[in-house]
PDB file of C-alpha atoms and ligand atoms in Angstrom:
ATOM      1  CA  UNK A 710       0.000   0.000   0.000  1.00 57.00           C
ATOM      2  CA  UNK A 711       2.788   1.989   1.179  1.00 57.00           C
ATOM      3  CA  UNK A 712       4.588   2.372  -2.699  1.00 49.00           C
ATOM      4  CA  UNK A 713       1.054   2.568  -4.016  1.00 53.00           C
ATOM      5  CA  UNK A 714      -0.048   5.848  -2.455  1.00 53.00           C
ATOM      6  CA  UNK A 715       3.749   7.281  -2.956  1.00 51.00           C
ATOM      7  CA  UNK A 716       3.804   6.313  -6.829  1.00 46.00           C
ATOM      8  CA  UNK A 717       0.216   7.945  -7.036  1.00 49.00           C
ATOM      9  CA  UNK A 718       1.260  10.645  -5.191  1.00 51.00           C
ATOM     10  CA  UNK A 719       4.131  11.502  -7.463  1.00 47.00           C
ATOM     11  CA  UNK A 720       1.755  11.585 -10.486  1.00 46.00           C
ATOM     12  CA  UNK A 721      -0.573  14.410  -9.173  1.00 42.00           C
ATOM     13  CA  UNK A 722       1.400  17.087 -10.044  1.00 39.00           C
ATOM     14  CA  UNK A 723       0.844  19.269 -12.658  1.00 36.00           C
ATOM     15  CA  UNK A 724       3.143  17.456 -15.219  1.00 33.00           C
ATOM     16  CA  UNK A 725       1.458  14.439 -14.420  1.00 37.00           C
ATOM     17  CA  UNK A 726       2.146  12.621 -17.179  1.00 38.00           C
ATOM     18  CA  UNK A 727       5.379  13.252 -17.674  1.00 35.00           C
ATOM     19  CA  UNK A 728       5.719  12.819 -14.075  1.00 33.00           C
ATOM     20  CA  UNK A 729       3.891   9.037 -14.186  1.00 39.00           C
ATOM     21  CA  UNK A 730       5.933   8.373 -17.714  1.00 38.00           C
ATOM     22  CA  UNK A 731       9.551   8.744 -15.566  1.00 34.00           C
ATOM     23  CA  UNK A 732       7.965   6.744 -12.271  1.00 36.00           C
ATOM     24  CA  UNK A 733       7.285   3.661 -14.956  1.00 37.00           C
ATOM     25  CA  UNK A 734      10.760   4.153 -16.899  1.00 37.00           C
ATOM     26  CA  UNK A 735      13.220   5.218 -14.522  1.00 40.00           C
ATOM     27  CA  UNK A 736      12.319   4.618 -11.420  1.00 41.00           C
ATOM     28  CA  UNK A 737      13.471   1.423  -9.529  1.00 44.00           C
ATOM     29  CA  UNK A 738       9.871  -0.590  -9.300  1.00 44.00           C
ATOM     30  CA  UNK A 739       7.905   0.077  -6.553  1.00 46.00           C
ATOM     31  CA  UNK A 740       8.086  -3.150  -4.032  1.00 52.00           C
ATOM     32  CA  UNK A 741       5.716  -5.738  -4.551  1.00 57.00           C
ATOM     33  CA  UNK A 742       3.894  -7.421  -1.602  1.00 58.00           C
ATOM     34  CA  UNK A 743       3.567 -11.370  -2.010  1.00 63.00           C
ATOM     35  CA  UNK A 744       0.024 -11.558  -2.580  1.00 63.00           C
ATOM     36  CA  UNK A 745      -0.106 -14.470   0.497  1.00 66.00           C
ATOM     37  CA  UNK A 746       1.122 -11.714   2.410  1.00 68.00           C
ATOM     38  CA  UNK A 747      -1.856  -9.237   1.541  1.00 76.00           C
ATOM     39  CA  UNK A 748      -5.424  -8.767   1.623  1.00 88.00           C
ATOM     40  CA  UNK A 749      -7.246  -8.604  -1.896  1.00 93.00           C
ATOM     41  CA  UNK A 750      -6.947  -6.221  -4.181  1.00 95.00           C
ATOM     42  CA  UNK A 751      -9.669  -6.051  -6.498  1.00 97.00           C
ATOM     43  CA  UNK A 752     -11.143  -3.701  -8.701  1.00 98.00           C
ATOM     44  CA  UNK A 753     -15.021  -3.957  -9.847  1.00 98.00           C
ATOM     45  CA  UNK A 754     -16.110  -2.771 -13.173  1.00 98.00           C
ATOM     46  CA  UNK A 755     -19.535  -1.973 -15.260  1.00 97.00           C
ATOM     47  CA  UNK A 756     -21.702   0.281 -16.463  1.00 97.00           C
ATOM     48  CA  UNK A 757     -23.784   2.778 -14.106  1.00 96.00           C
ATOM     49  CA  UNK A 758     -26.527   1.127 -12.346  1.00 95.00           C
ATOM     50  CA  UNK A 759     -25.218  -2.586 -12.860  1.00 97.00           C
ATOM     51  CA  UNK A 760     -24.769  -2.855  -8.661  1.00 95.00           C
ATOM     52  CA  UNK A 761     -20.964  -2.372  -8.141  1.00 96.00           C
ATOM     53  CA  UNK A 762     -21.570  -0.278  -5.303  1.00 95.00           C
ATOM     54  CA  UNK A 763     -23.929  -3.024  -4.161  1.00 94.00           C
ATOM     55  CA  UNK A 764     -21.785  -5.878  -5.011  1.00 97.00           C
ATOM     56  CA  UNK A 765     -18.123  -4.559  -3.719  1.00 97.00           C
ATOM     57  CA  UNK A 766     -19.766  -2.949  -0.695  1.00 96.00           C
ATOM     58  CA  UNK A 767     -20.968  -7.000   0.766  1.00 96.00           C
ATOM     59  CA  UNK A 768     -17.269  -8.448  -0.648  1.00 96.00           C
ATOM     60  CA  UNK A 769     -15.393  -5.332   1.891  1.00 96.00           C
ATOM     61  CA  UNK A 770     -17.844  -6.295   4.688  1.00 95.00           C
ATOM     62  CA  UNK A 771     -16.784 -10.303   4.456  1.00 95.00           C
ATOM     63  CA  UNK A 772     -13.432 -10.044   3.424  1.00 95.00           C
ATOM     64  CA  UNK A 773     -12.585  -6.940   5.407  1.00 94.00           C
ATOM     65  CA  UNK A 774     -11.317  -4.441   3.121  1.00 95.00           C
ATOM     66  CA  UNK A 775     -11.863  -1.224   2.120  1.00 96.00           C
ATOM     67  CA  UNK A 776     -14.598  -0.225  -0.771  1.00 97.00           C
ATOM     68  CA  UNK A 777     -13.094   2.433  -2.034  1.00 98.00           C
ATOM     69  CA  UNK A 778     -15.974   3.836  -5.164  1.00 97.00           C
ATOM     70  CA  UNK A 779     -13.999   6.751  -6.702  1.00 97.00           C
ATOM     71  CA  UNK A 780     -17.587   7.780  -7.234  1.00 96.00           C
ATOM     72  CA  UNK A 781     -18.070   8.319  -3.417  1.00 95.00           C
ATOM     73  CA  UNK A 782     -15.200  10.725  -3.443  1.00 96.00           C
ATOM     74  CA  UNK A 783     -16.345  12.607  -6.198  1.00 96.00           C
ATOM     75  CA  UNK A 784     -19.481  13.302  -4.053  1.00 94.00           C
ATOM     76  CA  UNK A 785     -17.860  14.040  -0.792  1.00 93.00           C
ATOM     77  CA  UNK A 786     -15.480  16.389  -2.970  1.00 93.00           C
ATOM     78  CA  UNK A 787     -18.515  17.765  -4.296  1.00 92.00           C
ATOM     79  CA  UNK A 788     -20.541  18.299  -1.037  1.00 90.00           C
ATOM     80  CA  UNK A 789     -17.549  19.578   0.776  1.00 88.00           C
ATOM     81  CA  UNK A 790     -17.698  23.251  -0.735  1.00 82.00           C
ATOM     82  CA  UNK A 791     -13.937  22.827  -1.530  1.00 80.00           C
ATOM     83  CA  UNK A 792     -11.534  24.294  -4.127  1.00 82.00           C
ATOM     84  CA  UNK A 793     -12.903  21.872  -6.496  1.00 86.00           C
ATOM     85  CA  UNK A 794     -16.334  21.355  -5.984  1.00 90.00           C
ATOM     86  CA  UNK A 795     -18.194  23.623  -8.777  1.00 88.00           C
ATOM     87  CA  UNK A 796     -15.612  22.633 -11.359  1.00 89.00           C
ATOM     88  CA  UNK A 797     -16.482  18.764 -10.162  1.00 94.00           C
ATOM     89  CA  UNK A 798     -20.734  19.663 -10.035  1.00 93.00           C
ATOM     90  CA  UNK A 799     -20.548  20.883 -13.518  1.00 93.00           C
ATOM     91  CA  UNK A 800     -19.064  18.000 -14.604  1.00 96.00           C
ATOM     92  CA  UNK A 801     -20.472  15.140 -12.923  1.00 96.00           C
ATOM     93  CA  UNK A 802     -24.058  16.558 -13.559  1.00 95.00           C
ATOM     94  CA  UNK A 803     -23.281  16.141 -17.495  1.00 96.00           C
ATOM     95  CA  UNK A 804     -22.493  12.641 -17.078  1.00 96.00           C
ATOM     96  CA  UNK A 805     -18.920  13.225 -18.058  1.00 97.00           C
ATOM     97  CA  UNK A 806     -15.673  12.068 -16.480  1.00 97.00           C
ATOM     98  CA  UNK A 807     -13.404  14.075 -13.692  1.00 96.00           C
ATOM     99  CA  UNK A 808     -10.512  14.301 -15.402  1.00 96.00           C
ATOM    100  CA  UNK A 809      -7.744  11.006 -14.745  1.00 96.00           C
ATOM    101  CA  UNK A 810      -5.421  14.146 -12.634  1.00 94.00           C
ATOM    102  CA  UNK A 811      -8.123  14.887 -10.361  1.00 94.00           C
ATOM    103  CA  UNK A 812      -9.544  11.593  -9.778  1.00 96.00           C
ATOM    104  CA  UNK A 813      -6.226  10.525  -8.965  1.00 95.00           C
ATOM    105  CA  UNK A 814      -5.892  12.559  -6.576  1.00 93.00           C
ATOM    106  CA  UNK A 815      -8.405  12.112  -4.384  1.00 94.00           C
ATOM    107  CA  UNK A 816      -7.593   8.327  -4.713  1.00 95.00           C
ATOM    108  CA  UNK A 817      -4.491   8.981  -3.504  1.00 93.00           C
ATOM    109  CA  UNK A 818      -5.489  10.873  -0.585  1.00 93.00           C
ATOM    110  CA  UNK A 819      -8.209   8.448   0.099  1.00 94.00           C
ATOM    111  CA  UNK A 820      -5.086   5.270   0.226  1.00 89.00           C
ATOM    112  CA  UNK A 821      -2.737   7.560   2.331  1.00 89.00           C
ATOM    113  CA  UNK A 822      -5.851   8.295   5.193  1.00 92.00           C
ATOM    114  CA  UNK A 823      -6.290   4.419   4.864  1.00 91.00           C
ATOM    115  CA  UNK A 824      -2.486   3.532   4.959  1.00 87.00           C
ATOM    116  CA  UNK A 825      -1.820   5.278   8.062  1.00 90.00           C
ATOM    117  CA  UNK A 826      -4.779   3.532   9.498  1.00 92.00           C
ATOM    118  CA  UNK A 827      -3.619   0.539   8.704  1.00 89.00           C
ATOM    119  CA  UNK A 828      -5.384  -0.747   6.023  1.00 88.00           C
ATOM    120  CA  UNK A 829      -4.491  -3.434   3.590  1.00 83.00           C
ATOM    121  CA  UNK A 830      -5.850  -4.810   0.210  1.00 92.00           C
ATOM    122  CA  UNK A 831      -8.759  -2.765  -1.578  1.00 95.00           C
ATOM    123  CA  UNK A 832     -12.006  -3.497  -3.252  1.00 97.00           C
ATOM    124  CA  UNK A 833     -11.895  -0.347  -6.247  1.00 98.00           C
ATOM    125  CA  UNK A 834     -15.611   0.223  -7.810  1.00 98.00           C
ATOM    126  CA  UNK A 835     -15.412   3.071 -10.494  1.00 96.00           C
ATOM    127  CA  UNK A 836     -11.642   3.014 -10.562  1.00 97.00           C
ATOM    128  CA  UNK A 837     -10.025   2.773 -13.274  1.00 98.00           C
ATOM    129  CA  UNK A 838     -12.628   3.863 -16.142  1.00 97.00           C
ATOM    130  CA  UNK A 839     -10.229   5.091 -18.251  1.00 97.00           C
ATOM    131  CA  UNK A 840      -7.156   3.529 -20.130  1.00 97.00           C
ATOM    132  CA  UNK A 841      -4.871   6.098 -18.716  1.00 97.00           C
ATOM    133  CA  UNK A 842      -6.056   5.155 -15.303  1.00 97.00           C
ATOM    134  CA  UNK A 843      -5.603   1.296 -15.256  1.00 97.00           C
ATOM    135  CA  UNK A 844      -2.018   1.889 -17.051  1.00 97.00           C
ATOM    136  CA  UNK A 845      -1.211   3.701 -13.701  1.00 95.00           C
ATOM    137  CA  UNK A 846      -2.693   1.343 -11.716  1.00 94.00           C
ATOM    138  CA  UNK A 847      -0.880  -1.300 -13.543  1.00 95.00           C
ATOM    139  CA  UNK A 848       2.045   0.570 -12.351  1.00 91.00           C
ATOM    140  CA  UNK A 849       1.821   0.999  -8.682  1.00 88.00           C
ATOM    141  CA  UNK A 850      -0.417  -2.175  -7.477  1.00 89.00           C
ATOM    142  CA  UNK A 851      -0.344  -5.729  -8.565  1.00 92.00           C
ATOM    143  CA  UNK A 852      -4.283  -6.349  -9.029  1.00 96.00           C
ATOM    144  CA  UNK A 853      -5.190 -10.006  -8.194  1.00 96.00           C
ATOM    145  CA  UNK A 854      -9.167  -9.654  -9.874  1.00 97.00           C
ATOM    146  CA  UNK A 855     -10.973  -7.813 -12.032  1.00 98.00           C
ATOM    147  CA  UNK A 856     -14.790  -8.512 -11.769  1.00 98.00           C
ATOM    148  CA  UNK A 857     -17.038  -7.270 -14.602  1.00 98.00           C
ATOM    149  CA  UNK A 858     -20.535  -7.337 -13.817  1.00 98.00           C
ATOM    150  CA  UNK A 859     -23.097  -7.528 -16.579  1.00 96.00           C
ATOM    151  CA  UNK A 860     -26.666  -6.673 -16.907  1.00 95.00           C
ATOM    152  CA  UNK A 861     -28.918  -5.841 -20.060  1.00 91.00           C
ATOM    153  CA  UNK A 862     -28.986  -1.996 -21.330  1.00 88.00           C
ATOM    154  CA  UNK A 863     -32.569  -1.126 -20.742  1.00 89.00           C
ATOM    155  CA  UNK A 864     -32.328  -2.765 -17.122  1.00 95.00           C
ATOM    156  CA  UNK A 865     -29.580  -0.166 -16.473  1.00 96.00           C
ATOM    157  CA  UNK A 866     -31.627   2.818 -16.958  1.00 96.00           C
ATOM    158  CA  UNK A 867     -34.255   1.858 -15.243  1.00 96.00           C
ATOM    159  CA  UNK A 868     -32.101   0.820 -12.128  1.00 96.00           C
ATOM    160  CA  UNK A 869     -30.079   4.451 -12.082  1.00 96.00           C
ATOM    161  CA  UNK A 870     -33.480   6.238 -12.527  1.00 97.00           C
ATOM    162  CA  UNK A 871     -34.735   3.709  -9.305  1.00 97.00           C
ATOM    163  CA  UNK A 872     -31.854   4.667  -7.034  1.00 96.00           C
ATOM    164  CA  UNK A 873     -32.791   6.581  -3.793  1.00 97.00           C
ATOM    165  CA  UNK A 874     -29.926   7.438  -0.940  1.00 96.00           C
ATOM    166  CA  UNK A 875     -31.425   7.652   2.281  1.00 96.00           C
ATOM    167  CA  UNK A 876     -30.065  11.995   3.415  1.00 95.00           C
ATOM    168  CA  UNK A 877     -30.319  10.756   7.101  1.00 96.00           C
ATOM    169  CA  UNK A 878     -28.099   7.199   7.072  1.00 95.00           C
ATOM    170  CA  UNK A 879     -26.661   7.310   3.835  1.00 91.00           C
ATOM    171  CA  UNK A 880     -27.984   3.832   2.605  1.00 92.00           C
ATOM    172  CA  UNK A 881     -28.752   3.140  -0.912  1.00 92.00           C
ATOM    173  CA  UNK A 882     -32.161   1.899  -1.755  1.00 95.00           C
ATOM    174  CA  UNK A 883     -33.922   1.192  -5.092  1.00 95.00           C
ATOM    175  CA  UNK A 884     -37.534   1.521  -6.433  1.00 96.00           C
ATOM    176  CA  UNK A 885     -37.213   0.138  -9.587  1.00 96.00           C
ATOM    177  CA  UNK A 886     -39.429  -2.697 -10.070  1.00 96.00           C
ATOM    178  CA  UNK A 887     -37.900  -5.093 -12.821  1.00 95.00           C
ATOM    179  CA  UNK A 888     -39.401  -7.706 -15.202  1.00 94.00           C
ATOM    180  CA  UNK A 889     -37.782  -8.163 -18.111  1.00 90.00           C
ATOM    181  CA  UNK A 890     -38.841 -10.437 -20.652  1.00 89.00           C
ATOM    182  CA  UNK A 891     -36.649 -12.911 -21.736  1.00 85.00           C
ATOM    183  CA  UNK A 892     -35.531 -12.570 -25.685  1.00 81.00           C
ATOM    184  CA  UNK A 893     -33.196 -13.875 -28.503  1.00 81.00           C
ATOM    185  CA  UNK A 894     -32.703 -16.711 -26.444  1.00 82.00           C
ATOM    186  CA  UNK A 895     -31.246 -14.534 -23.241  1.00 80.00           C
ATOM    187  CA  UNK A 896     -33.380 -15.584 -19.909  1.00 83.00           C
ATOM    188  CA  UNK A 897     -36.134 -13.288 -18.561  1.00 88.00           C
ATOM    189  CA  UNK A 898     -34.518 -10.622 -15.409  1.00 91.00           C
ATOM    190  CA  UNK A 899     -36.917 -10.336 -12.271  1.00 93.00           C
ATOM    191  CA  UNK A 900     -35.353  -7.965  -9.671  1.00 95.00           C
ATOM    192  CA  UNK A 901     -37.475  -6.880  -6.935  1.00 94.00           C
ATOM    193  CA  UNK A 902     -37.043  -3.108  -5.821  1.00 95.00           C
ATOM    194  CA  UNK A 903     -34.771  -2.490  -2.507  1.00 94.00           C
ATOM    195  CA  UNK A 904     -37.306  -0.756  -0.335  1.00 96.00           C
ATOM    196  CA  UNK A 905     -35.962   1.645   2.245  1.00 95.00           C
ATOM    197  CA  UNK A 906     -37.361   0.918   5.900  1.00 97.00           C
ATOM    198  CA  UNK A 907     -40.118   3.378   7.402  1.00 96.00           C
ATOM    199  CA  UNK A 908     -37.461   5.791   9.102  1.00 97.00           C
ATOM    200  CA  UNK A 909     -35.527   6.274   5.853  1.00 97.00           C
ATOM    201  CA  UNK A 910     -38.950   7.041   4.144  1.00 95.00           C
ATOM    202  CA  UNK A 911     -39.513  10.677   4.290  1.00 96.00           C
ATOM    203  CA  UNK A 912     -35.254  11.090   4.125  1.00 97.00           C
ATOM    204  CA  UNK A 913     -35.024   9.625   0.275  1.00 97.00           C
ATOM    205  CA  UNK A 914     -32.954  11.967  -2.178  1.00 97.00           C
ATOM    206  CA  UNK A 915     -32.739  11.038  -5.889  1.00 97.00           C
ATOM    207  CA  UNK A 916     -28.475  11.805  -7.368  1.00 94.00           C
ATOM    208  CA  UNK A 917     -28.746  14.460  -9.463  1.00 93.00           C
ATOM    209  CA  UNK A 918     -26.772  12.608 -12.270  1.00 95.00           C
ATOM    210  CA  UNK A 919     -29.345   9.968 -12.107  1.00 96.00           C
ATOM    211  CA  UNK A 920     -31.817  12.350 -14.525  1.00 96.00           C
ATOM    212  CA  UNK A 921     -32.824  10.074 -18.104  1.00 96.00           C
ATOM    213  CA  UNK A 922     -30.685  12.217 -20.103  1.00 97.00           C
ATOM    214  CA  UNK A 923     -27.465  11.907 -17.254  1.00 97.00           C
ATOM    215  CA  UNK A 924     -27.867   8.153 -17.302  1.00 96.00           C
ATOM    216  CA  UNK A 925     -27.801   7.975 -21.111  1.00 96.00           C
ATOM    217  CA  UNK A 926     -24.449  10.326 -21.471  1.00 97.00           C
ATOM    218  CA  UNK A 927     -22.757   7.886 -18.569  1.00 97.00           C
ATOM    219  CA  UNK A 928     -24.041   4.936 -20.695  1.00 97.00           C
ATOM    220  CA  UNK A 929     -22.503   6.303 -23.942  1.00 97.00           C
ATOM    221  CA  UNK A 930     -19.347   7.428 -22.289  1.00 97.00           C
ATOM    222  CA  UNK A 931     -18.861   3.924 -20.619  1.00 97.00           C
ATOM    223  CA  UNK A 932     -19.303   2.473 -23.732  1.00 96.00           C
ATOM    224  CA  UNK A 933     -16.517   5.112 -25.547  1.00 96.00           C
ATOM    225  CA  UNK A 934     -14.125   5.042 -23.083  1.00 95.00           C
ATOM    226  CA  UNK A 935     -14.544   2.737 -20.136  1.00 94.00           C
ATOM    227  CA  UNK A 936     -15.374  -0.510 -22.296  1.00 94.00           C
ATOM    228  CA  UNK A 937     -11.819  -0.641 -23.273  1.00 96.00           C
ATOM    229  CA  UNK A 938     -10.496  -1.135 -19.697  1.00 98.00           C
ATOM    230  CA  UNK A 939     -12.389  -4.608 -20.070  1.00 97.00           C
ATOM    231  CA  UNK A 940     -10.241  -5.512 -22.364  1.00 97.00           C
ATOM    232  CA  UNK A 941      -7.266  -3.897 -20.821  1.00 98.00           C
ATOM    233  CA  UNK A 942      -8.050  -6.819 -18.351  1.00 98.00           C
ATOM    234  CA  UNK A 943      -9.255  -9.142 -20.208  1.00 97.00           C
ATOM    235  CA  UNK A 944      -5.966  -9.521 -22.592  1.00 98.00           C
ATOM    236  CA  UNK A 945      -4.252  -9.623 -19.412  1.00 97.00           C
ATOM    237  CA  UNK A 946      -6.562 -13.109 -17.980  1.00 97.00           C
ATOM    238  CA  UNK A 947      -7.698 -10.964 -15.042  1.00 98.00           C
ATOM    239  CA  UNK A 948     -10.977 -10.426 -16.151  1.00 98.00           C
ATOM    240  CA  UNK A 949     -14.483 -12.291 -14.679  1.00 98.00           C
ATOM    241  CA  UNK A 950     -17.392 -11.574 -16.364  1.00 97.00           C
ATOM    242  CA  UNK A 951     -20.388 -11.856 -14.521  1.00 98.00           C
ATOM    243  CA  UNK A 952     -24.015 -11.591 -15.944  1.00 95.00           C
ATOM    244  CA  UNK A 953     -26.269 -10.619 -13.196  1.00 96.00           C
ATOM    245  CA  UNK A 954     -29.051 -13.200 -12.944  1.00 93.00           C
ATOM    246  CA  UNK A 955     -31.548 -10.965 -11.131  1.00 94.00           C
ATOM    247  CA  UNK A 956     -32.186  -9.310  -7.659  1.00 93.00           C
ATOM    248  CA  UNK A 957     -29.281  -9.381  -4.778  1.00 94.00           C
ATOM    249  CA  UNK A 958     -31.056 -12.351  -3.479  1.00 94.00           C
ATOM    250  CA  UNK A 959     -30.634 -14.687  -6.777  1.00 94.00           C
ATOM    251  CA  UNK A 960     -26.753 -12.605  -7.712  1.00 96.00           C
ATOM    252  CA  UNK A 961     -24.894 -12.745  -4.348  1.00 96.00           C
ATOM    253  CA  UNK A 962     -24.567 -16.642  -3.802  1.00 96.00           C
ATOM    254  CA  UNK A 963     -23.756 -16.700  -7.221  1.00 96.00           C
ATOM    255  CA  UNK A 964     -21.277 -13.784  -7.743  1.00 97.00           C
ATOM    256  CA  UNK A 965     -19.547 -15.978  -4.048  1.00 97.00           C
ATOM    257  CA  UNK A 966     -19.583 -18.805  -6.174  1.00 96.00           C
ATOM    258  CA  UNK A 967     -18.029 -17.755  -9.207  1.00 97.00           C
ATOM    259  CA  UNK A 968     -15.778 -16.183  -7.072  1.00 96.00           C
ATOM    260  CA  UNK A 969     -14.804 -19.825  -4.550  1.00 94.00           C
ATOM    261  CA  UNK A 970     -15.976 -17.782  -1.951  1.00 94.00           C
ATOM    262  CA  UNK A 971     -19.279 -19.389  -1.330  1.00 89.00           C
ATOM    263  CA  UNK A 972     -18.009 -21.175   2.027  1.00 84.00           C
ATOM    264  CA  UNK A 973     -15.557 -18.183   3.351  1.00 81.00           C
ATOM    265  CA  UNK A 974     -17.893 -17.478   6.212  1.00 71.00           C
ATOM    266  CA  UNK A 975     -17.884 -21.575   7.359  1.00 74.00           C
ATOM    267  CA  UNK A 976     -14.018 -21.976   6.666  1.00 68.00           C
ATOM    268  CA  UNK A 977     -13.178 -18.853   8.782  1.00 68.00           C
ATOM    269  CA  UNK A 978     -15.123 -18.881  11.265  1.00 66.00           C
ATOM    270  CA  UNK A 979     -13.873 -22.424  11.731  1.00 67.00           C
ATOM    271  CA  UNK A 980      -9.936 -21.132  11.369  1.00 63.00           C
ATOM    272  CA  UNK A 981     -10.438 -18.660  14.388  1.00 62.00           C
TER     273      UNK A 981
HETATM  274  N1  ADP B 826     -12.505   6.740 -12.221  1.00 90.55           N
HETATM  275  C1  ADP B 826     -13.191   7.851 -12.560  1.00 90.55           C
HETATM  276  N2  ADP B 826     -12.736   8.652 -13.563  1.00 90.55           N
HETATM  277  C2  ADP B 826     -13.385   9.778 -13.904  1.00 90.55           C
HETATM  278  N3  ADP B 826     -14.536  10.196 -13.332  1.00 90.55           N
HETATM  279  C3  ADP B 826     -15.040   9.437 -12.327  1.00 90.55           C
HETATM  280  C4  ADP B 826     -14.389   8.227 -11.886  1.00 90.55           C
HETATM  281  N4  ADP B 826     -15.116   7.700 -10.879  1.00 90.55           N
HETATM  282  C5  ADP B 826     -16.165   8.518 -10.696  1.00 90.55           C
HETATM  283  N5  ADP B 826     -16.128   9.562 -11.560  1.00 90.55           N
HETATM  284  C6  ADP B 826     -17.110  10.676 -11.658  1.00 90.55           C
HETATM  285  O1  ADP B 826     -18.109  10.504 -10.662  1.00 90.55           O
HETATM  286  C7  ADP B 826     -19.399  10.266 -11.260  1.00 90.55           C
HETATM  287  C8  ADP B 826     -20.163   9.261 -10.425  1.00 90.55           C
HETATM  288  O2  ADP B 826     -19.460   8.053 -10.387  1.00 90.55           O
HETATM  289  P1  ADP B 826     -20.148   6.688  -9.914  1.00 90.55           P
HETATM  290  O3  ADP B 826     -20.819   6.896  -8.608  1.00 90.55           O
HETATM  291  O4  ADP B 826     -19.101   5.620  -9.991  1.00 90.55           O
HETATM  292  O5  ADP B 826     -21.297   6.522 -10.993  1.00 90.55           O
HETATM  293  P2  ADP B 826     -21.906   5.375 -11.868  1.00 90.55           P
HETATM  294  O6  ADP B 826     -23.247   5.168 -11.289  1.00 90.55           O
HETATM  295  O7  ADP B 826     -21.965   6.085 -13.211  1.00 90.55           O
HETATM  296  O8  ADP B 826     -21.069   4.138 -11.890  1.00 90.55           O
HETATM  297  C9  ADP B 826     -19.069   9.800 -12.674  1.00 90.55           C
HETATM  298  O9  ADP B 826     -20.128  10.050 -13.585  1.00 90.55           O
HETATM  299  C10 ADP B 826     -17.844  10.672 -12.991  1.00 90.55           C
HETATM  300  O10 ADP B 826     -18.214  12.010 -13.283  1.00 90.55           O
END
């Protein structure tokens, strides 16, 4: 973690890129940690609304890492009323993309506060989006798994226009109710809304990138320029691609599957 937040550190600067081009070349390597040695580090990708935030948040609660959604620090950038924020509001509430300087910024700020509490491994969701972004990752952090989760285009927008975020407790909650048929052969997707308990009720704020025409410019942009960090992955055999098969309920034991964690809980609670 330590090299990690120095190398992305050294690459905020103005010249960034030159900066980040003579941290790859020149530099001695920043020092790997045996992966035995270290907690995961994972990174989550796919297009707004497909549940990374959902998804990553559950894998950091059972395997005791950090979520870090690069998304998340956008907001608290945004809602913090500094230096940044109206450059950041304007941005985010086209549906376009902080540029890779500033986003890696606050990541690195966000791994130093971590590092000097102490924590190890990461779950990434929104991180990196951009070519750019996973060649400096590449750089600085040896990624063990990229997961890349799937769901049909239509299911997407209605999800992102669903979402609700409780102002009071800061839980996410969705309203969507989805039944999709099944066509061309692909299965039929049934995901029953996330309701919000009675105290959250009267809290519920909608994003204010989550708008029809927002959603559709974050689609189109994934699709440009995020798509390609898929196969930035993919080429390199860390990719898993996971189609959603319908509400948290029918998706979690799955995703644990697909990912051999599906007795963690049993086997660790048996190694303490
Ligand atoms: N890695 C990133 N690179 C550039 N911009 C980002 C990144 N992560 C988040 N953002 C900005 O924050 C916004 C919200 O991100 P996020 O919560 O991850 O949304 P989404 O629901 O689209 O996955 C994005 O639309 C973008 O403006």
């Amino acid at each position: 973690m330590a090299a990690i937040t120095r190398l992305i550190n050294r690459t905020t600067s103005s010249s960034y890129y030159s900066l980040a081009r003579r941290c790859f070349t020149h530099a001695p390597p920043p020092q790997r940690v045996d992966p035995k040695q270290r907690n995961v580090q994972w990174v989550f990708l796919g297009c707004p609304g497909v549940g990374k935030g959902t998804y990553a948040s559950r894998l950091s609660n059972l395997l005791a890492v950090p979520h870090i959604a690069t998304g998340d620090l956008v907001r608290h950038e945004l809602s913090s009323d500094g230096p940044l924020s109206s450059q950041l509001s304007e941005i985010v509430n086209q549906g376009k993309l902080v540029s890779d300087e500033i986003i890696i910024s606050l990541l690195s700020a966000r791994l130093a506060s971590g590092e000097a509490k102490g924590e190890s491994g990461f779950i990434l969701d929104g991180f990196p989006r951009t070519i750019k972004q996973a060649e400096i990752l590449e750089g600085v952090a040896d990624i063990d798994l990229v997961v890349n989760l799937k769901l049909r285009e239509e299911i997407l927008l209605e999800k992102c226009l669903g979402r609700r975020i409780c102002s009071q407790c800061g839980k996410n909650f969705n309203v969507a109710s989805i039944n999709m048929k099944g066509e061309n052969g692909r299965p039929g997707t049934v995901m029953a809304p996330l309701l919000p308990p009675a105290h959250c009720m009267s809290k519920l704020i909608t994003r204010s990138d989550d708008t029809e025409a927002v959603v559709k410019e974050r689609l189109r942009i994934y699709n440009e320029t995020s798509q390609p960090v898929e196969e930035f992955y993919r080429s390199r055999g860390k990719l898993l691609e996971f189609d959603l098969p319908g509400g948290i309920p029918e998706s979690w034991p799955k995703l644990l599957q697909a990912l051999n964690l599906d007795d963690y809980e049993e086997k660790r609670s048996a190694a303490a």
